[in-house]
Amino acid sequence: MRFPFPRIRSSPIVLSVYVSTFCGLILGAQSSLLDDLLQALENLVDCPSCHAALVPLQTLAFLGDDEFNAIFIDICEGLQLEDPDVCQGTLSATGPIIAHDLRSIDVAGQTAGRLCDALFGFCSSNVSTPFTVPLPPQSKSPVAPVDKRGEPFQVVHISDVHIDRMYTVGAEANCTKNICCRNFPDEAGHNITEPAQPNGNSKCDSPTSLADSLLEAVNDMNPKFVIFTGDVVEGATWLVNQEEVTNDLEEFNTQLLSKVKAQVFPSLGNHDSAPVNAFARKTSMTANDSQWVFDTQSAGWVQWIGSQASQEVQHDSGSYAALVPETNLLSSRNFLFLMSSEFSFWLYDSDEFQPDPNGVLAFIVDQLQAAEDAGQKVWIIGHIPLGKEDTMEDQSNYYDQILQRYKDTIAGHFFGHSHKDQFEIAYSDYSEQTAENAVSVALIGPALTPTSGNPAFKVYDVDPDTFGVVNMRVVFTNTSDPSFQVEPKWELYYDARETYGPLVGLAADSELTPAFWHNLTEVFERNDTAFQLYNTFISRGGAVTPCDADCKANTICDQRAFRSENNCDTPTPGIAFRRDVAVHVVAAHVESDKCEGSGIRSLLQKMRVKLQTSEAKL
Ligand SMILES: *[C@@H]1O[C@H](CO)[C@@H](O)[C@H](O)[C@H]1NC(C)=O
Ligand SMILES: *[C@@H]1O[C@H](CO)[C@@H](O)[C@H](O)[C@H]1NC(C)=O
Ligand SMILES: *[C@@H]1O[C@H](CO)[C@@H](O)[C@H](O)[C@H]1NC(C)=O
Ligand SMILES: *[C@@H]1O[C@H](CO)[C@@H](O)[C@H](O)[C@H]1NC(C)=O
Ligand SMILES: *[C@@H]1O[C@H](CO)[C@@H](O)[C@H](O)[C@H]1NC(C)=O
Ligand SMILES: *[C@@H]1O[C@H](CO)[C@@H](O)[C@H](O)[C@H]1NC(C)=O
Ligand SMILES: *[C@@H]1O[C@H](CO)[C@@H](O)[C@H](O)[C@H]1NC(C)=O
């Protein structure tokens, strides 16, 4: 990617004039607005300058959605941040939502700060808006289940399948877009440098054949049930629309049903809507409805979750609770609106404090209370882990309050989204992060899509009385193995008990408790070999990112952050970094970037970094 203005001395003004010229059609007033905008983006290095940048952004939004999009598309194309079709598709889909947000809020207010966090990674605070979630008192002390040491049963956890139904064998696998291996119109007539292989490539989302292969391997594990933590749809986010997403969701439901013998408990992901990250808020008069997603999955999931839960999916923004047959385990709640700041850009269009925009927290409390009354255990599944940087801090905090209240009822948390094999520990006191205070752990499933390492899934051995996880195994297929393109082989990658147990001194009869995971983080602190092993496991030994001492400290901090306000994923503010370094910094600290692909957030980040680093480059 060549910088488009190599010979101009890059004072901000010259840069702006250059882009104005490039934009050509932009006239008088808008041109000075453009200058203000570019200047503001260049100056954007921290929270105050982010609020300041929202001023010209808001002015632009008031000119109308078309003007808003046009200017950003011009900048995107002028700076060659993405291919023109990606610039246009991304901004046309999400630009109007951002413009709508900007028109609806005070640029100095708290929502504006949250929007800054969502768009640029600034103003992320470690203080959530104080709010006490209304919680019923404990009706009776929950009886700890008698652990009869029954034979564990197996549960398979799959996530982030990102199946590209338009994957084309022989198409360009080394393209300039977020995902390749499709016949994109602007690539027609190009000579193919690297043809797409039958079962997948590292720059492409999953072909159907790879998903089939995974689902067949799942049966070999003989699971009692399967959990799927979301993201069916591929990463060509600039192209997705309601028709494609509906079709993708339906096809995956059919594929699951035809291949997997066990019952499935699925969850929605942030890609399972159109545009991406744009689930509507019920309390908004203007937000576009996401009901079509809930209707699609209500119908598509009923065969596994039953009719009552299916109705909940329809009426409770994709959330449901379903009892696992022959157990006292209530599985699968879907945390739609808790999730990511990016998960829904519709959530930034009001200055009014809305602790529970779609009533999902209230739904969860009702279900947990009913489970407590009935003496049931609960597994919570959802897409975006609550500790991530792109989870809304407030709702993450409020969910944590619920968790503290129902910690004896909740037997497990399972998420996806990061594409990585990770975990996050919840504590009764986050300022005293000790084994004694560890109250829950979120196990995060690796992705099927080969874009972030080797495709994998997890298998849990589960105690039939406590529903605690006794062991966790990761099964993977090695995309570098010559057999992969012929027929993927699925094999054991590692066994958590065998690998980590001896390091922690895990007792033979102990489950993988939250305290165990905490103790493992202490092992990582003092044993770098063990930590580097974990760092390799994150991506299943493919696309491993080196992790130095700072990265390690951040990683361990994040492992101890079930709550978003406790993670250490803050962008490094105020540095005029060199471009390559800057891009690396952004990538390292905005973990979800990979998953978001060329979403609007990464586009704005690239825009800012490119404007700020031009000087160093010249
Ligand atoms: C909302 O949906 C309507 C009708 O489908 C569409 O015309 C409009 O552009 C959408 N608005 C946004 C901001 O996406
Ligand atoms: C919150 O962040 C501020 C500023 O970054 C820092 O000084 C403070 O120690 C942090 N507080 C906690 C509880 O982490
Ligand atoms: C992919 O494309 C890039 C840039 O066009 C090139 O530098 C690289 O060598 C290519 N990789 C392969 C494996 O062909
Ligand atoms: C493709 O390759 C052929 C043969 O090497 C060459 O003649 C042609 O110019 C190439 N086309 C493009 C668009 O690069
Ligand atoms: C964690 O470590 C503490 C302190 O070393 C120890 O007392 C405890 O038994 C350990 N717990 C587990 C589950 O390994
Ligand atoms: C550190 O971890 C490595 C890799 O798991 C292990 O082989 C080694 O025994 C550990 N060292 C200590 C001192 O526990
Ligand atoms: C995958 O296969 C390649 C090629 O055979 C090998 O070098 C690599 O070590 C394998 N990776 C893992 C994680 O087994």
XYZ file of C-alpha atoms and ligand atoms in Angstrom:
716
model
C 0.000 0.000 0.000
C 1.765 3.140 -1.160
C 1.232 6.410 0.564
C -0.535 8.587 -1.986
C 1.225 11.899 -1.379
C 4.896 11.118 -1.173
C 6.354 14.371 -2.371
C 4.322 16.908 -0.490
C 5.756 18.137 2.766
C 3.290 16.858 5.167
C 2.194 19.791 7.200
C -1.419 19.149 8.134
C -2.585 22.001 5.918
C -0.844 20.743 2.828
C -2.146 17.308 3.480
C -5.660 18.636 3.798
C -5.420 20.682 0.660
C -4.166 17.667 -1.163
C -7.100 15.583 -0.083
C -9.491 18.442 -0.825
C -8.121 18.529 -4.307
C -8.448 14.830 -4.553
C -12.015 15.034 -3.411
C -12.555 17.449 -6.254
C -16.254 17.885 -6.062
C -16.360 19.150 -2.538
C -17.174 22.827 -2.520
C -16.498 25.882 -0.356
C -17.973 25.305 3.077
C -17.541 21.562 2.931
C -13.957 21.939 1.916
C -13.118 23.896 5.054
C -15.124 21.354 6.999
C -12.984 18.690 5.405
C -9.882 20.562 6.513
C -11.263 20.739 10.042
C -12.053 17.070 9.934
C -8.636 16.002 8.712
C -6.973 18.323 11.187
C -9.074 16.855 13.976
C -8.208 13.307 12.952
C -4.540 14.208 12.860
C -4.759 15.729 16.307
C -6.658 12.779 17.691
C -4.344 11.285 20.264
C -6.332 11.064 23.482
C -9.774 11.430 24.997
C -10.084 15.263 24.928
C -8.895 15.438 21.313
C -11.376 12.698 20.466
C -14.253 14.752 21.887
C -12.882 17.687 19.892
C -12.864 15.593 16.723
C -16.535 14.789 17.201
C -17.364 18.477 16.603
C -16.561 18.538 12.854
C -17.854 14.981 12.608
C -21.183 16.092 14.027
C -21.301 19.145 11.740
C -20.740 16.809 8.836
C -23.455 14.443 10.066
C -25.926 17.326 10.119
C -25.268 17.871 6.406
C -26.890 14.488 5.837
C -26.001 10.805 5.523
C -25.022 11.133 1.887
C -22.586 13.960 2.556
C -21.202 12.130 5.573
C -20.593 8.993 3.546
C -19.267 10.836 0.516
C -16.538 12.620 2.448
C -15.402 9.526 4.283
C -15.468 7.445 1.120
C -13.305 10.082 -0.545
C -10.819 10.088 2.299
C -10.789 6.293 2.394
C -10.140 6.057 -1.318
C -7.775 9.036 -1.387
C -5.587 7.556 1.323
C -5.977 4.116 -0.247
C -6.981 2.660 3.066
C -8.931 -0.119 1.371
C -9.956 -1.079 -2.144
C -12.624 1.350 -3.451
C -15.419 -1.245 -3.230
C -14.527 -1.870 0.427
C -14.445 1.875 1.212
C -17.830 2.335 -0.407
C -19.504 -0.757 1.012
C -18.286 -0.230 4.573
C -19.241 3.418 4.746
C -22.567 3.047 2.980
C -23.597 0.343 5.429
C -22.383 1.785 8.713
C -21.820 5.474 7.961
C -25.516 6.382 8.341
C -25.649 4.775 11.790
C -22.618 6.723 12.988
C -24.060 9.909 11.475
C -27.354 9.222 13.237
C -25.490 8.718 16.549
C -23.587 11.958 16.095
C -26.745 13.926 15.383
C -28.385 12.538 18.517
C -25.816 13.259 21.204
C -23.894 16.008 22.961
C -20.314 15.730 21.697
C -18.997 16.598 25.153
C -21.217 14.097 26.962
C -20.686 10.628 28.309
C -22.216 8.817 25.345
C -19.813 10.767 23.145
C -16.972 9.359 25.239
C -18.309 5.851 24.750
C -18.560 6.500 21.019
C -14.939 7.673 21.039
C -14.036 4.411 22.681
C -16.015 2.406 20.145
C -14.656 4.222 17.111
C -11.129 5.191 18.102
C -10.309 3.348 21.310
C -10.001 6.560 23.355
C -11.948 7.598 26.467
C -12.186 3.999 27.551
C -12.509 4.425 31.279
C -11.930 1.971 34.049
C -14.930 3.369 35.872
C -18.401 2.248 34.883
C -21.482 4.351 35.471
C -22.594 3.456 38.992
C -25.767 1.428 38.902
C -27.041 -1.297 41.180
C -28.777 -4.042 39.269
C -32.025 -4.923 41.050
C -31.529 -8.456 42.315
C -33.931 -10.604 44.292
C -32.503 -11.847 47.600
C -31.402 -15.420 47.828
C -34.564 -17.464 48.380
C -32.759 -20.362 49.999
C -29.136 -21.249 50.200
C -28.346 -23.270 47.152
C -27.530 -26.838 47.992
C -24.137 -27.779 46.692
C -24.716 -30.804 44.493
C -23.356 -34.025 45.860
C -20.526 -34.896 43.553
C -21.047 -38.580 43.063
C -18.015 -38.644 40.804
C -20.071 -39.940 37.956
C -18.457 -40.574 34.616
C -17.989 -37.182 32.895
C -19.916 -36.510 29.711
C -18.549 -34.593 26.736
C -19.598 -31.235 25.358
C -18.178 -29.770 22.156
C -17.687 -26.007 21.833
C -17.452 -24.559 18.327
C -17.226 -20.887 17.446
C -16.737 -18.296 14.738
C -17.252 -20.573 11.778
C -17.441 -17.598 9.358
C -18.481 -19.709 6.383
C -18.074 -18.057 3.024
C -20.783 -19.473 0.787
C -19.178 -17.687 -2.150
C -15.749 -19.215 -1.564
C -14.429 -20.165 -4.981
C -11.681 -22.716 -5.452
C -9.095 -21.224 -7.800
C -9.970 -17.586 -7.034
C -7.224 -15.244 -5.762
C -6.219 -16.278 -2.247
C -3.766 -13.407 -1.749
C -5.863 -10.324 -2.359
C -5.912 -6.835 -0.865
C -9.230 -7.190 0.957
C -10.189 -8.386 4.392
C -11.030 -11.821 2.989
C -10.039 -13.394 -0.317
C -10.929 -16.555 -2.294
C -13.921 -15.037 -4.027
C -14.421 -13.791 -7.546
C -14.565 -10.121 -6.614
C -15.617 -8.020 -9.629
C -12.603 -5.695 -9.352
C -10.241 -8.665 -9.563
C -11.658 -9.896 -12.870
C -8.932 -10.255 -15.471
C -6.109 -10.308 -12.921
C -3.648 -13.146 -13.065
C -4.074 -15.302 -10.007
C -0.902 -15.307 -7.867
C -2.121 -17.864 -5.367
C -5.194 -19.931 -6.212
C -7.715 -20.710 -3.469
C -7.362 -24.296 -2.295
C -10.274 -26.705 -1.754
C -10.341 -26.597 2.064
C -9.225 -23.113 2.971
C -6.520 -20.472 2.989
C -5.174 -18.215 5.696
C -6.561 -15.020 4.126
C -9.999 -16.493 3.456
C -12.987 -17.425 5.529
C -14.077 -21.062 5.721
C -15.249 -22.895 2.632
C -18.328 -25.074 3.179
C -16.157 -28.187 2.865
C -14.089 -27.151 5.901
C -17.229 -26.627 7.962
C -18.538 -30.052 6.893
C -15.265 -31.587 7.924
C -15.412 -29.914 11.358
C -18.977 -31.028 11.976
C -18.123 -34.629 11.120
C -15.184 -34.492 13.526
C -17.519 -33.183 16.232
C -19.558 -36.407 16.039
C -16.410 -38.440 16.707
C -16.257 -36.853 20.166
C -19.657 -38.322 20.975
C -20.859 -35.167 22.725
C -23.966 -35.035 24.881
C -24.556 -31.635 23.351
C -22.778 -28.975 21.314
C -22.515 -25.268 22.030
C -21.916 -22.788 19.245
C -20.897 -19.299 20.342
C -21.762 -17.334 17.235
C -20.532 -15.724 14.025
C -21.845 -17.728 11.127
C -21.391 -15.051 8.495
C -18.137 -14.401 6.632
C -16.012 -11.282 6.916
C -16.810 -9.502 3.660
C -18.539 -6.950 5.861
C -18.668 -4.315 3.140
C -20.982 -6.557 1.096
C -23.306 -8.273 3.552
C -27.006 -7.491 3.463
C -30.146 -8.885 5.022
C -30.694 -11.359 2.212
C -27.204 -12.830 2.427
C -27.138 -12.980 6.222
C -30.544 -14.677 6.364
C -29.380 -17.183 3.802
C -26.077 -17.815 5.616
C -27.837 -18.350 8.942
C -30.379 -20.724 7.423
C -27.756 -22.699 5.537
C -25.659 -23.172 8.652
C -28.692 -24.301 10.656
C -29.392 -26.869 7.937
C -25.758 -27.931 7.827
C -25.643 -28.383 11.609
C -28.854 -30.358 11.556
C -27.744 -32.661 8.775
C -24.226 -33.287 10.108
C -24.294 -33.118 13.888
C -26.018 -35.941 15.715
C -26.156 -34.188 19.100
C -28.401 -31.383 20.251
C -26.994 -27.892 19.596
C -27.268 -24.764 21.750
C -26.374 -21.824 19.539
C -25.806 -18.140 20.086
C -25.793 -15.137 17.802
C -22.620 -13.243 16.962
C -21.945 -9.655 15.975
C -21.532 -10.726 12.348
C -24.928 -12.389 12.271
C -26.774 -9.247 11.261
C -26.542 -6.637 8.524
C -24.817 -4.289 8.633
C -22.285 -5.951 10.914
C -22.363 -4.742 14.549
C -25.741 -3.127 14.089
C -28.343 -4.758 16.278
C -31.054 -2.248 17.024
C -32.031 -0.967 20.429
C -35.682 -1.515 21.267
C -36.021 1.848 22.997
C -34.910 3.723 19.909
C -37.507 5.157 17.593
C -35.104 5.394 14.701
C -32.872 2.366 14.910
C -33.515 -0.171 12.208
C -35.184 -3.283 13.386
C -33.157 -6.481 13.909
C -36.283 -8.560 14.329
C -35.582 -10.443 11.113
C -32.449 -11.972 12.713
C -34.390 -13.122 15.763
C -37.221 -14.481 13.590
C -34.752 -16.391 11.437
C -33.021 -17.997 14.411
C -36.220 -18.557 16.345
C -37.347 -20.762 13.466
C -33.876 -22.187 12.794
C -33.086 -23.177 16.396
C -36.480 -24.488 17.565
C -35.521 -28.065 16.739
C -32.798 -27.950 19.401
C -33.968 -25.475 22.014
C -37.716 -26.190 22.005
C -40.706 -23.965 21.409
C -40.609 -21.901 24.595
C -36.969 -20.942 24.163
C -37.603 -20.311 20.492
C -40.275 -17.780 21.445
C -37.820 -16.164 23.824
C -35.341 -15.773 20.966
C -38.050 -13.902 19.100
C -39.161 -11.674 21.959
C -36.035 -11.249 24.067
C -33.581 -9.991 21.467
C -32.145 -13.385 20.679
C -31.836 -14.531 24.303
C -33.233 -17.810 25.532
C -32.942 -20.403 28.249
C -33.285 -24.096 27.581
C -32.968 -27.126 29.791
C -30.538 -29.785 28.637
C -32.550 -33.038 28.504
C -31.836 -35.619 31.185
C -29.922 -33.134 33.288
C -30.623 -30.327 35.643
C -28.520 -28.030 33.519
C -30.002 -24.916 32.061
C -27.915 -23.930 29.120
C -27.437 -21.189 26.768
C -28.373 -17.649 27.307
C -27.507 -15.302 24.638
C -26.236 -11.956 25.729
C -27.123 -9.870 22.876
C -27.110 -6.332 24.067
C -24.581 -6.686 26.747
C -21.991 -7.426 24.287
C -19.761 -5.231 22.366
C -19.498 -1.559 21.943
C -18.983 -2.463 18.357
C -21.633 -5.057 18.482
C -24.177 -2.387 17.974
C -23.422 1.080 16.786
C -27.090 1.776 17.398
C -26.366 1.980 21.122
C -24.704 5.378 20.948
C -27.600 7.512 19.910
C -28.849 8.768 23.248
C -27.518 10.749 26.183
C -30.085 9.127 28.391
C -28.625 6.546 30.773
C -29.956 3.134 29.752
C -28.488 0.400 31.896
C -30.402 -2.416 30.221
C -31.376 -1.255 26.734
C -33.248 -4.364 25.609
C -34.103 -5.902 28.942
C -31.570 -8.683 28.479
C -30.115 -8.219 31.973
C -33.597 -8.441 33.455
C -34.237 -11.556 31.392
C -31.060 -13.162 32.707
C -31.917 -12.314 36.314
C -35.402 -13.849 35.920
C -33.947 -17.014 34.456
C -31.218 -17.326 37.075
C -33.685 -16.790 39.885
C -35.954 -19.489 38.459
C -32.953 -21.803 38.174
C -31.909 -21.067 41.746
C -35.441 -21.797 42.967
C -35.468 -25.070 41.042
C -31.979 -26.083 42.170
C -30.698 -26.092 38.608
C -27.216 -25.218 37.429
C -26.686 -22.817 34.563
C -24.197 -22.523 31.770
C -24.065 -19.113 30.175
C -23.089 -18.961 26.533
C -22.709 -15.885 24.402
C -20.545 -14.416 21.698
C -18.347 -11.589 22.976
C -16.526 -12.293 26.242
C -17.449 -9.693 28.830
C -13.880 -8.719 29.612
C -12.978 -7.619 26.116
C -12.121 -4.111 25.182
C -15.073 -4.001 22.788
C -17.608 -4.980 25.431
C -19.620 -2.092 26.840
C -18.077 -1.342 30.211
C -21.288 -0.456 31.980
C -23.169 -3.581 30.970
C -20.121 -5.720 31.661
C -20.090 -4.340 35.206
C -23.820 -4.892 35.625
C -23.543 -8.454 34.413
C -20.704 -8.998 36.882
C -23.062 -7.952 39.690
C -25.499 -10.608 38.519
C -22.726 -13.174 38.408
C -21.670 -12.377 41.995
C -25.238 -12.870 43.171
C -25.759 -16.151 41.276
C -22.239 -17.565 41.422
C -23.474 -20.760 43.086
C -25.971 -21.357 40.305
C -23.759 -20.495 37.337
C -21.523 -23.489 36.583
C -19.802 -22.128 33.490
C -19.373 -19.306 30.976
C -18.528 -19.928 27.314
C -17.830 -17.363 24.616
C -16.148 -16.860 21.224
C -15.491 -13.743 19.108
C -11.746 -13.329 19.622
C -11.030 -16.404 17.462
C -8.548 -17.348 20.165
C -8.218 -20.042 22.769
C -8.405 -17.887 25.894
C -9.964 -17.561 29.344
C -11.103 -14.741 31.627
C -11.458 -15.006 35.396
C -14.084 -13.253 37.525
C -13.264 -12.285 41.129
C -15.412 -11.381 44.091
C -12.975 -8.492 44.542
C -11.070 -7.328 41.481
C -8.563 -5.431 43.589
C -7.653 -8.707 45.325
C -7.130 -11.091 42.456
C -6.413 -14.315 44.286
C -7.316 -17.974 43.931
C -9.669 -17.652 46.916
C -11.523 -14.747 45.301
C -11.894 -16.366 41.869
C -15.628 -16.978 41.448
C -16.048 -17.910 37.793
C -14.169 -18.393 34.571
C -15.135 -17.742 30.967
C -13.739 -20.291 28.535
C -13.304 -18.794 25.096
C -13.519 -21.048 22.059
C -11.119 -20.936 19.099
C -12.453 -20.239 15.595
C -13.033 -22.506 12.647
C -12.046 -19.826 10.152
C -8.401 -20.284 9.146
C -7.807 -16.506 9.182
C -6.547 -16.561 12.770
C -4.522 -19.716 13.097
C -5.352 -23.373 12.725
C -9.076 -24.234 12.772
C -10.080 -25.804 16.073
C -12.801 -26.617 18.572
C -12.899 -27.516 22.252
C -14.122 -30.647 23.982
C -15.039 -30.448 27.654
C -15.349 -33.347 30.049
C -18.178 -32.321 32.333
C -19.048 -33.640 35.767
C -22.646 -34.944 35.593
C -23.458 -33.736 39.116
C -21.788 -30.350 39.429
C -21.687 -29.522 35.695
C -18.168 -28.228 36.308
C -15.523 -28.684 33.629
C -13.180 -31.524 34.584
C -10.979 -31.284 31.512
C -10.677 -29.303 28.333
C -9.125 -30.573 25.123
C -8.478 -28.622 21.952
C -8.898 -30.513 18.686
C -7.413 -28.891 15.589
C -6.583 -29.389 11.958
C -3.198 -28.270 10.698
C -3.617 -26.149 7.566
C 0.112 -26.510 6.792
C -0.099 -30.266 6.661
C -0.182 -31.481 3.037
C -3.206 -33.658 3.809
C -5.273 -30.592 4.765
C -6.292 -29.709 1.224
C -7.159 -33.332 0.464
C -9.039 -34.185 3.630
C -8.532 -32.233 6.871
C -7.373 -34.445 9.724
C -8.687 -33.453 13.142
C -6.414 -34.365 16.013
C -5.785 -33.578 19.633
C -3.767 -30.364 19.949
C -3.425 -30.303 23.709
C -5.102 -31.568 26.839
C -5.440 -28.896 29.537
C -5.214 -31.313 32.471
C -2.140 -33.002 31.114
C -0.394 -29.803 30.056
C -1.313 -27.381 32.799
C -2.243 -29.711 35.652
C 1.329 -30.582 36.735
C 2.435 -26.930 36.474
C -0.306 -25.876 38.886
C -0.185 -28.961 41.086
C -3.770 -29.830 40.263
C -5.194 -32.521 42.516
C -6.381 -35.652 40.720
C -9.956 -35.188 41.889
C -10.198 -31.441 41.290
C -12.163 -29.805 38.482
C -10.702 -26.993 36.391
C -12.065 -24.441 38.826
C -11.754 -20.653 38.640
C -9.017 -20.999 41.304
C -7.152 -23.418 39.047
C -7.192 -20.892 36.195
C -6.045 -18.172 38.556
C -3.160 -20.305 39.766
C -2.254 -20.937 36.149
C -1.895 -17.186 35.576
C 0.551 -17.161 38.510
C 2.499 -19.985 36.866
C 2.621 -17.921 33.674
C 4.016 -14.983 35.630
C 6.988 -16.950 36.902
C 7.470 -19.517 34.146
C 7.916 -17.872 30.771
C 8.237 -21.213 28.980
C 4.764 -22.120 30.174
C 3.443 -18.701 29.169
C 4.944 -18.985 25.678
C 3.278 -22.349 25.339
C -0.058 -20.649 26.092
C 0.806 -17.925 23.601
C 1.295 -20.609 20.949
C -1.942 -22.329 21.931
C -3.911 -19.084 21.436
C -3.785 -19.585 17.668
C -3.344 -23.374 17.741
C 0.271 -23.140 16.624
C -0.534 -21.227 13.415
C 0.042 -17.480 12.919
C 1.707 -17.197 16.331
C 2.382 -13.598 17.409
C 5.533 -13.142 19.510
C 4.725 -11.901 23.005
C 7.347 -9.922 24.935
C 7.272 -8.884 28.597
C 4.792 -6.002 28.077
C 2.525 -8.147 25.962
C 2.738 -10.877 28.585
C 1.779 -8.480 31.374
C -1.217 -7.313 29.312
C -2.226 -10.848 28.477
C -2.199 -11.907 32.119
C -4.069 -8.736 33.090
C -6.708 -9.664 30.497
C -6.911 -13.233 31.765
C -7.886 -11.744 35.125
C -10.478 -9.427 33.638
C -13.908 -10.961 33.282
C -15.094 -7.358 33.572
C -14.252 -5.061 30.716
C -13.200 -2.201 32.997
C -10.360 -4.385 34.320
C -8.685 -5.286 31.052
C -5.440 -3.685 29.908
C -6.306 -3.168 26.254
C -5.858 0.579 26.074
C -4.419 2.156 22.964
C -1.095 3.913 23.396
C -2.119 7.529 23.160
C -0.355 10.483 21.699
C 2.474 8.927 19.788
C 3.548 10.046 16.362
C 4.531 6.520 15.529
C 5.970 5.308 12.310
C 3.287 3.821 10.172
C 4.308 0.174 10.327
C 4.860 0.418 14.044
C 1.617 2.272 14.499
C -0.397 -0.298 12.662
C 1.190 -2.918 14.844
C 0.357 -0.974 17.994
C -3.232 -0.569 16.927
C -3.477 -4.240 16.099
C -1.957 -5.291 19.376
C -4.195 -3.205 21.542
C -7.444 -3.432 19.718
C -7.833 -7.117 19.974
C -11.108 -7.408 18.194
C -9.775 -5.750 15.076
C -9.032 -9.040 13.446
C -12.564 -10.157 13.859
C -14.046 -6.839 12.846
C -12.008 -6.912 9.680
C -12.584 -3.893 7.551
C -15.385 -2.622 9.721
C -15.737 1.098 10.182
C -13.668 1.080 13.324
C -10.566 -0.333 11.726
C -11.112 1.990 8.805
C -11.174 5.061 11.053
C -8.129 3.764 12.911
C -6.233 3.369 9.659
C -7.335 6.827 8.588
C -6.084 8.398 11.785
C -2.810 6.495 11.810
C -2.117 7.274 8.184
C -2.748 10.983 8.650
C -0.578 11.067 11.744
C 2.312 9.099 10.357
C 2.704 10.745 6.983
C 5.413 13.052 8.336
C 7.599 10.269 9.633
C 7.282 8.570 6.292
C 8.497 11.507 4.200
C -32.950 1.527 7.668
O -33.768 0.714 6.849
C -34.376 1.391 5.785
C -35.336 0.448 5.110
O -34.761 -0.808 4.931
C -33.280 1.906 4.834
O -33.844 2.601 3.767
C -32.359 2.834 5.624
O -31.280 3.229 4.820
C -31.810 2.123 6.855
N -31.066 3.085 7.648
C -29.846 2.857 8.080
C -29.240 3.948 8.861
O -29.252 1.835 7.874
C -8.040 3.960 36.334
O -7.292 4.668 35.358
C -6.578 5.755 35.901
C -6.003 6.576 34.762
O -5.600 5.745 33.708
C -5.534 5.231 36.868
O -4.799 6.290 37.438
C -6.231 4.451 37.991
O -5.285 3.845 38.829
C -7.124 3.369 37.396
N -7.917 2.793 38.461
C -8.076 1.493 38.603
C -8.970 1.056 39.711
O -7.543 0.674 37.868
C 0.837 -11.805 -1.665
O 0.797 -10.518 -2.219
C 1.765 -9.651 -1.697
C 1.517 -8.252 -2.238
O 0.834 -8.284 -3.446
C 3.155 -10.182 -2.043
O 4.122 -9.337 -1.494
C 3.287 -11.586 -1.462
O 4.523 -12.137 -1.826
C 2.184 -12.468 -1.948
N 2.240 -13.741 -1.262
C 2.192 -14.886 -1.891
C 2.269 -16.113 -1.034
O 2.104 -14.963 -3.092
C -1.090 -12.439 -17.037
O -0.028 -13.309 -17.392
C 0.218 -13.376 -18.783
C 1.244 -14.480 -19.031
O 2.304 -14.407 -18.117
C 0.668 -12.023 -19.277
O 0.902 -12.060 -20.665
C -0.417 -11.003 -18.959
O 0.019 -9.709 -19.314
C -0.791 -11.033 -17.504
N -1.965 -10.201 -17.275
C -2.043 -9.304 -16.299
C -3.335 -8.563 -16.187
O -1.126 -9.088 -15.504
C -4.140 -22.363 44.113
O -2.998 -21.924 44.816
C -3.237 -21.775 46.192
C -2.009 -21.126 46.794
O -0.853 -21.734 46.327
C -3.525 -23.145 46.787
O -3.779 -23.028 48.160
C -4.745 -23.729 46.109
O -4.984 -25.040 46.527
C -4.582 -23.729 44.603
N -5.847 -24.106 43.989
C -5.928 -24.911 42.945
C -7.306 -25.249 42.463
O -4.954 -25.352 42.354
C 7.930 -24.278 33.158
O 7.054 -24.702 32.127
C 7.598 -25.676 31.273
C 6.630 -25.875 30.107
O 5.378 -26.264 30.537
C 7.853 -26.948 32.067
O 8.418 -27.928 31.227
C 8.820 -26.629 33.199
O 8.964 -27.765 34.006
C 8.277 -25.482 34.030
N 9.286 -25.064 34.987
C 9.073 -25.067 36.294
C 10.190 -24.588 37.129
O 8.009 -25.444 36.762
C 1.652 -28.275 11.094
O 2.282 -28.908 10.011
C 3.524 -28.323 9.657
C 3.982 -28.991 8.370
O 3.915 -30.369 8.499
C 4.482 -28.494 10.811
O 5.700 -27.872 10.490
C 3.881 -27.814 12.042
O 4.705 -28.038 13.149
C 2.512 -28.364 12.330
N 1.903 -27.566 13.388
C 1.423 -28.108 14.487
C 0.848 -27.166 15.474
O 1.433 -29.297 14.690
